[in-house]
Amino acid sequence: MTVPLLAALRAAHSALEAEAVPHAIAGGLAVNVWGRPRETVDVDLALAVSSIDELTSLVMRIQPRGFLTLDPRPLVFSRAWVGRLALDPDIARGLGRPITVDLVRPAGRGGDAWSRALLDRAPEVEVFGETLRVVAPEDLVLFKLLVREDRGYDLEDARSVIDRVGRSLDSRYLVSTALRLGVRGRLRKLGI
């Protein structure tokens, strides 16, 4: 992990803690914990907010803590809301560009209940010398299947988690939650 990426993770974690917003590492950083390590250039944090307005307000409240944003309104996808921030380049020191921090709230069919459940299930894991919450491997697989369907590497990431975690993966939870979220067909492509 690069120093700027770690700085972005620490700043986002600190800002969300100050706002008392439960969150867990998701995306590529979580894949590096549960799956095949790979390079990632952003920080994805899963959280549970009750509305798009609440996510907008959260982005505006944490933006002064060293972040930039062009638009505090979340990106709205069919299965996720994404509040996008960037760590100020002065804080990122020398990278030449801001580091993106995405605050991701699963939405759509079953997303409300699952966004809270995945945070309840997120274990504390030592990540880069700090104890932080990371979405559980099963929820990371579902997260990768749910959030965007247009990126092939998300399926590769999900497969790498399944391969690395192996038999300790809770396949019953995966199947039942995939059915509720409407991604059972995508999970089937991964052999589950």
mmCIF file of C-alpha atoms in Angstrom:
data_model
loop_
_atom_site.group_PDB
_atom_site.id
_atom_site.type_symbol
_atom_site.label_atom_id
_atom_site.label_comp_id
_atom_site.label_asym_id
_atom_site.label_seq_id
_atom_site.Cartn_x
_atom_site.Cartn_y
_atom_site.Cartn_z
ATOM 1 C CA MET A 1 0.000 0.000 0.000
ATOM 2 C CA THR A 2 1.290 3.431 -0.871
ATOM 3 C CA VAL A 3 1.776 6.090 1.779
ATOM 4 C CA PRO A 4 -0.884 8.372 0.181
ATOM 5 C CA LEU A 5 -3.412 5.519 0.099
ATOM 6 C CA LEU A 6 -2.752 4.787 3.769
ATOM 7 C CA ALA A 7 -3.101 8.515 4.540
ATOM 8 C CA ALA A 8 -6.480 8.558 2.760
ATOM 9 C CA LEU A 9 -7.666 5.478 4.661
ATOM 10 C CA ARG A 10 -6.586 6.950 8.005
ATOM 11 C CA ALA A 11 -8.161 10.343 7.261
ATOM 12 C CA ALA A 12 -11.463 8.803 6.145
ATOM 13 C CA HIS A 13 -11.554 6.429 9.118
ATOM 14 C CA SER A 14 -10.833 9.290 11.522
ATOM 15 C CA ALA A 15 -13.510 11.525 9.942
ATOM 16 C CA LEU A 16 -16.156 8.790 10.059
ATOM 17 C CA GLU A 17 -15.240 7.902 13.648
ATOM 18 C CA ALA A 18 -15.607 11.584 14.614
ATOM 19 C CA GLU A 19 -19.091 11.534 13.059
ATOM 20 C CA ALA A 20 -19.913 8.222 14.815
ATOM 21 C CA VAL A 21 -20.685 6.592 11.456
ATOM 22 C CA PRO A 22 -20.137 2.811 11.462
ATOM 23 C CA HIS A 23 -18.072 1.743 8.462
ATOM 24 C CA ALA A 24 -15.850 -1.034 7.181
ATOM 25 C CA ILE A 25 -13.153 -1.339 4.554
ATOM 26 C CA ALA A 26 -14.496 -2.729 1.280
ATOM 27 C CA GLY A 27 -13.336 -2.789 -2.337
ATOM 28 C CA GLY A 28 -9.743 -3.414 -3.356
ATOM 29 C CA LEU A 29 -8.284 -2.922 0.121
ATOM 30 C CA ALA A 30 -10.609 -5.623 1.489
ATOM 31 C CA VAL A 31 -9.671 -7.886 -1.425
ATOM 32 C CA ASN A 32 -6.061 -7.513 -0.269
ATOM 33 C CA VAL A 33 -7.137 -8.859 3.143
ATOM 34 C CA TRP A 34 -9.398 -11.754 2.047
ATOM 35 C CA GLY A 35 -8.442 -12.475 -1.563
ATOM 36 C CA ARG A 36 -5.517 -12.253 -3.957
ATOM 37 C CA PRO A 37 -3.552 -9.063 -3.247
ATOM 38 C CA ARG A 38 -3.683 -6.558 -6.058
ATOM 39 C CA GLU A 39 -2.911 -2.919 -6.643
ATOM 40 C CA THR A 40 -5.660 -0.457 -5.824
ATOM 41 C CA VAL A 41 -5.701 3.299 -6.239
ATOM 42 C CA ASP A 42 -8.652 4.284 -4.050
ATOM 43 C CA VAL A 43 -10.290 3.661 -0.694
ATOM 44 C CA ASP A 44 -13.789 2.150 -0.557
ATOM 45 C CA LEU A 45 -15.659 2.184 2.738
ATOM 46 C CA ALA A 46 -19.034 0.519 3.220
ATOM 47 C CA LEU A 47 -21.497 2.314 5.444
ATOM 48 C CA ALA A 48 -25.188 2.353 6.282
ATOM 49 C CA VAL A 49 -26.966 5.682 5.954
ATOM 50 C CA SER A 50 -30.725 5.938 5.714
ATOM 51 C CA SER A 51 -31.030 8.207 2.683
ATOM 52 C CA ILE A 52 -29.220 9.915 -0.161
ATOM 53 C CA ASP A 53 -29.717 13.198 1.714
ATOM 54 C CA GLU A 54 -27.972 11.741 4.768
ATOM 55 C CA LEU A 55 -25.032 10.631 2.605
ATOM 56 C CA THR A 56 -24.853 14.115 1.033
ATOM 57 C CA SER A 57 -24.835 15.702 4.493
ATOM 58 C CA LEU A 58 -22.112 13.306 5.657
ATOM 59 C CA VAL A 59 -19.909 14.165 2.657
ATOM 60 C CA MET A 60 -20.342 17.889 3.392
ATOM 61 C CA ARG A 61 -19.540 17.428 7.101
ATOM 62 C CA ILE A 62 -16.328 15.451 6.587
ATOM 63 C CA GLN A 63 -15.089 17.379 3.550
ATOM 64 C CA PRO A 64 -13.406 20.105 5.691
ATOM 65 C CA ARG A 65 -11.259 17.425 7.383
ATOM 66 C CA GLY A 66 -8.730 17.365 4.556
ATOM 67 C CA PHE A 67 -10.891 16.277 1.644
ATOM 68 C CA LEU A 68 -11.921 17.806 -1.656
ATOM 69 C CA THR A 69 -15.183 17.249 -3.470
ATOM 70 C CA LEU A 70 -16.516 18.676 -6.707
ATOM 71 C CA ASP A 71 -20.077 17.770 -5.840
ATOM 72 C CA PRO A 72 -21.303 16.569 -2.437
ATOM 73 C CA ARG A 73 -24.266 14.783 -4.025
ATOM 74 C CA PRO A 74 -23.735 11.024 -4.213
ATOM 75 C CA LEU A 75 -23.473 9.102 -7.433
ATOM 76 C CA VAL A 76 -26.637 7.038 -7.628
ATOM 77 C CA PHE A 77 -26.417 3.622 -9.244
ATOM 78 C CA SER A 78 -29.217 1.059 -9.322
ATOM 79 C CA ARG A 79 -27.578 -0.945 -6.527
ATOM 80 C CA ALA A 80 -25.460 1.583 -4.641
ATOM 81 C CA TRP A 81 -25.099 5.198 -3.587
ATOM 82 C CA VAL A 82 -21.533 6.497 -3.623
ATOM 83 C CA GLY A 83 -20.360 9.620 -1.831
ATOM 84 C CA ARG A 84 -17.082 10.558 -3.473
ATOM 85 C CA LEU A 85 -14.316 12.503 -1.792
ATOM 86 C CA ALA A 86 -10.636 12.967 -2.526
ATOM 87 C CA LEU A 87 -7.824 13.365 -0.043
ATOM 88 C CA ASP A 88 -6.310 16.802 -0.514
ATOM 89 C CA PRO A 89 -3.104 16.495 -2.601
ATOM 90 C CA ASP A 90 -1.219 18.505 0.036
ATOM 91 C CA ILE A 91 -1.992 15.738 2.509
ATOM 92 C CA ALA A 92 -1.285 13.005 -0.067
ATOM 93 C CA ARG A 93 2.203 14.568 -0.496
ATOM 94 C CA GLY A 94 3.813 14.217 -3.826
ATOM 95 C CA LEU A 95 1.507 11.761 -5.545
ATOM 96 C CA GLY A 96 0.487 14.399 -8.066
ATOM 97 C CA ARG A 97 -3.208 13.653 -7.755
ATOM 98 C CA PRO A 98 -5.769 13.284 -5.008
ATOM 99 C CA ILE A 99 -6.630 9.834 -3.666
ATOM 100 C CA THR A 100 -10.316 9.005 -4.121
ATOM 101 C CA VAL A 101 -12.342 7.864 -1.119
ATOM 102 C CA ASP A 102 -15.717 6.322 -1.958
ATOM 103 C CA LEU A 103 -18.335 6.019 0.783
ATOM 104 C CA VAL A 104 -20.519 3.217 -0.537
ATOM 105 C CA ARG A 105 -24.014 2.402 0.648
ATOM 106 C CA PRO A 106 -25.605 -0.662 -0.987
ATOM 107 C CA ALA A 107 -29.073 0.208 -2.283
ATOM 108 C CA GLY A 108 -31.828 -1.388 -4.308
ATOM 109 C CA ARG A 109 -33.533 -4.661 -3.545
ATOM 110 C CA GLY A 110 -32.495 -5.780 -0.057
ATOM 111 C CA GLY A 111 -29.777 -3.131 0.203
ATOM 112 C CA ASP A 112 -31.167 -1.332 3.259
ATOM 113 C CA ALA A 113 -31.094 -4.305 5.610
ATOM 114 C CA TRP A 114 -27.905 -5.727 4.132
ATOM 115 C CA SER A 115 -25.964 -2.453 4.471
ATOM 116 C CA ARG A 116 -26.530 -2.668 8.241
ATOM 117 C CA ALA A 117 -25.957 -6.438 8.446
ATOM 118 C CA LEU A 118 -22.615 -6.319 6.630
ATOM 119 C CA LEU A 119 -21.363 -3.774 9.157
ATOM 120 C CA ASP A 120 -22.556 -5.943 12.051
ATOM 121 C CA ARG A 121 -20.678 -8.900 10.542
ATOM 122 C CA ALA A 122 -17.460 -6.976 9.766
ATOM 123 C CA PRO A 123 -14.614 -8.321 11.901
ATOM 124 C CA GLU A 124 -11.777 -6.247 13.252
ATOM 125 C CA VAL A 125 -8.619 -7.126 11.362
ATOM 126 C CA GLU A 126 -5.087 -5.817 11.543
ATOM 127 C CA VAL A 127 -4.645 -3.834 8.360
ATOM 128 C CA PHE A 128 -1.418 -1.967 7.674
ATOM 129 C CA GLY A 129 -0.489 -1.987 11.347
ATOM 130 C CA GLU A 130 -3.879 -0.795 12.591
ATOM 131 C CA THR A 131 -6.942 -2.655 13.818
ATOM 132 C CA LEU A 132 -9.815 -1.727 11.511
ATOM 133 C CA ARG A 133 -13.121 -3.266 10.520
ATOM 134 C CA VAL A 134 -13.140 -5.016 7.152
ATOM 135 C CA VAL A 135 -16.264 -6.427 5.519
ATOM 136 C CA ALA A 136 -16.442 -10.196 6.062
ATOM 137 C CA PRO A 137 -15.293 -12.312 3.100
ATOM 138 C CA GLU A 138 -18.847 -13.409 2.246
ATOM 139 C CA ASP A 139 -20.040 -9.804 2.259
ATOM 140 C CA LEU A 140 -17.073 -8.737 0.146
ATOM 141 C CA VAL A 141 -18.044 -11.327 -2.485
ATOM 142 C CA LEU A 142 -21.617 -9.987 -2.448
ATOM 143 C CA PHE A 143 -20.369 -6.381 -2.470
ATOM 144 C CA LYS A 144 -18.311 -7.112 -5.579
ATOM 145 C CA LEU A 145 -21.308 -8.770 -7.281
ATOM 146 C CA LEU A 146 -23.720 -6.017 -6.307
ATOM 147 C CA VAL A 147 -22.116 -2.654 -6.731
ATOM 148 C CA ARG A 148 -21.143 -2.610 -10.419
ATOM 149 C CA GLU A 149 -21.881 -5.156 -13.125
ATOM 150 C CA ASP A 150 -19.812 -3.474 -15.824
ATOM 151 C CA ARG A 151 -16.362 -4.172 -14.390
ATOM 152 C CA GLY A 152 -14.896 -7.589 -15.091
ATOM 153 C CA TYR A 153 -12.283 -7.315 -12.359
ATOM 154 C CA ASP A 154 -15.031 -7.348 -9.710
ATOM 155 C CA LEU A 155 -15.813 -10.964 -10.632
ATOM 156 C CA GLU A 156 -12.089 -11.753 -10.527
ATOM 157 C CA ASP A 157 -11.872 -10.167 -7.071
ATOM 158 C CA ALA A 158 -14.872 -12.181 -5.846
ATOM 159 C CA ARG A 159 -13.338 -15.375 -7.247
ATOM 160 C CA SER A 160 -10.026 -14.647 -5.507
ATOM 161 C CA VAL A 161 -11.818 -14.285 -2.143
ATOM 162 C CA ILE A 162 -13.687 -17.561 -2.685
ATOM 163 C CA ASP A 163 -10.465 -19.341 -3.673
ATOM 164 C CA ARG A 164 -8.424 -18.003 -0.756
ATOM 165 C CA VAL A 165 -11.024 -18.365 2.025
ATOM 166 C CA GLY A 166 -12.144 -21.746 0.711
ATOM 167 C CA ARG A 167 -14.328 -24.031 2.792
ATOM 168 C CA SER A 168 -14.622 -21.616 5.701
ATOM 169 C CA LEU A 169 -16.827 -19.399 3.515
ATOM 170 C CA ASP A 170 -20.467 -19.506 4.670
ATOM 171 C CA SER A 171 -22.105 -20.610 1.413
ATOM 172 C CA ARG A 172 -25.615 -20.720 2.927
ATOM 173 C CA TYR A 173 -25.327 -17.072 3.911
ATOM 174 C CA LEU A 174 -23.917 -16.235 0.470
ATOM 175 C CA VAL A 175 -26.768 -17.933 -1.404
ATOM 176 C CA SER A 176 -29.605 -16.633 0.790
ATOM 177 C CA THR A 177 -28.274 -13.072 0.761
ATOM 178 C CA ALA A 178 -27.552 -13.191 -2.983
ATOM 179 C CA LEU A 179 -31.189 -14.176 -3.537
ATOM 180 C CA ARG A 180 -32.411 -11.221 -1.446
ATOM 181 C CA LEU A 181 -30.067 -8.824 -3.250
ATOM 182 C CA GLY A 182 -30.912 -10.097 -6.731
ATOM 183 C CA VAL A 183 -27.385 -11.280 -7.578
ATOM 184 C CA ARG A 184 -27.880 -15.048 -7.339
ATOM 185 C CA GLY A 185 -27.150 -15.478 -11.054
ATOM 186 C CA ARG A 186 -23.811 -13.688 -10.749
ATOM 187 C CA LEU A 187 -22.917 -15.813 -7.701
ATOM 188 C CA ARG A 188 -23.759 -18.954 -9.688
ATOM 189 C CA LYS A 189 -21.146 -17.882 -12.278
ATOM 190 C CA LEU A 190 -18.599 -18.254 -9.478
ATOM 191 C CA GLY A 191 -19.645 -21.840 -8.817
ATOM 192 C CA ILE A 192 -21.741 -21.245 -5.688
#
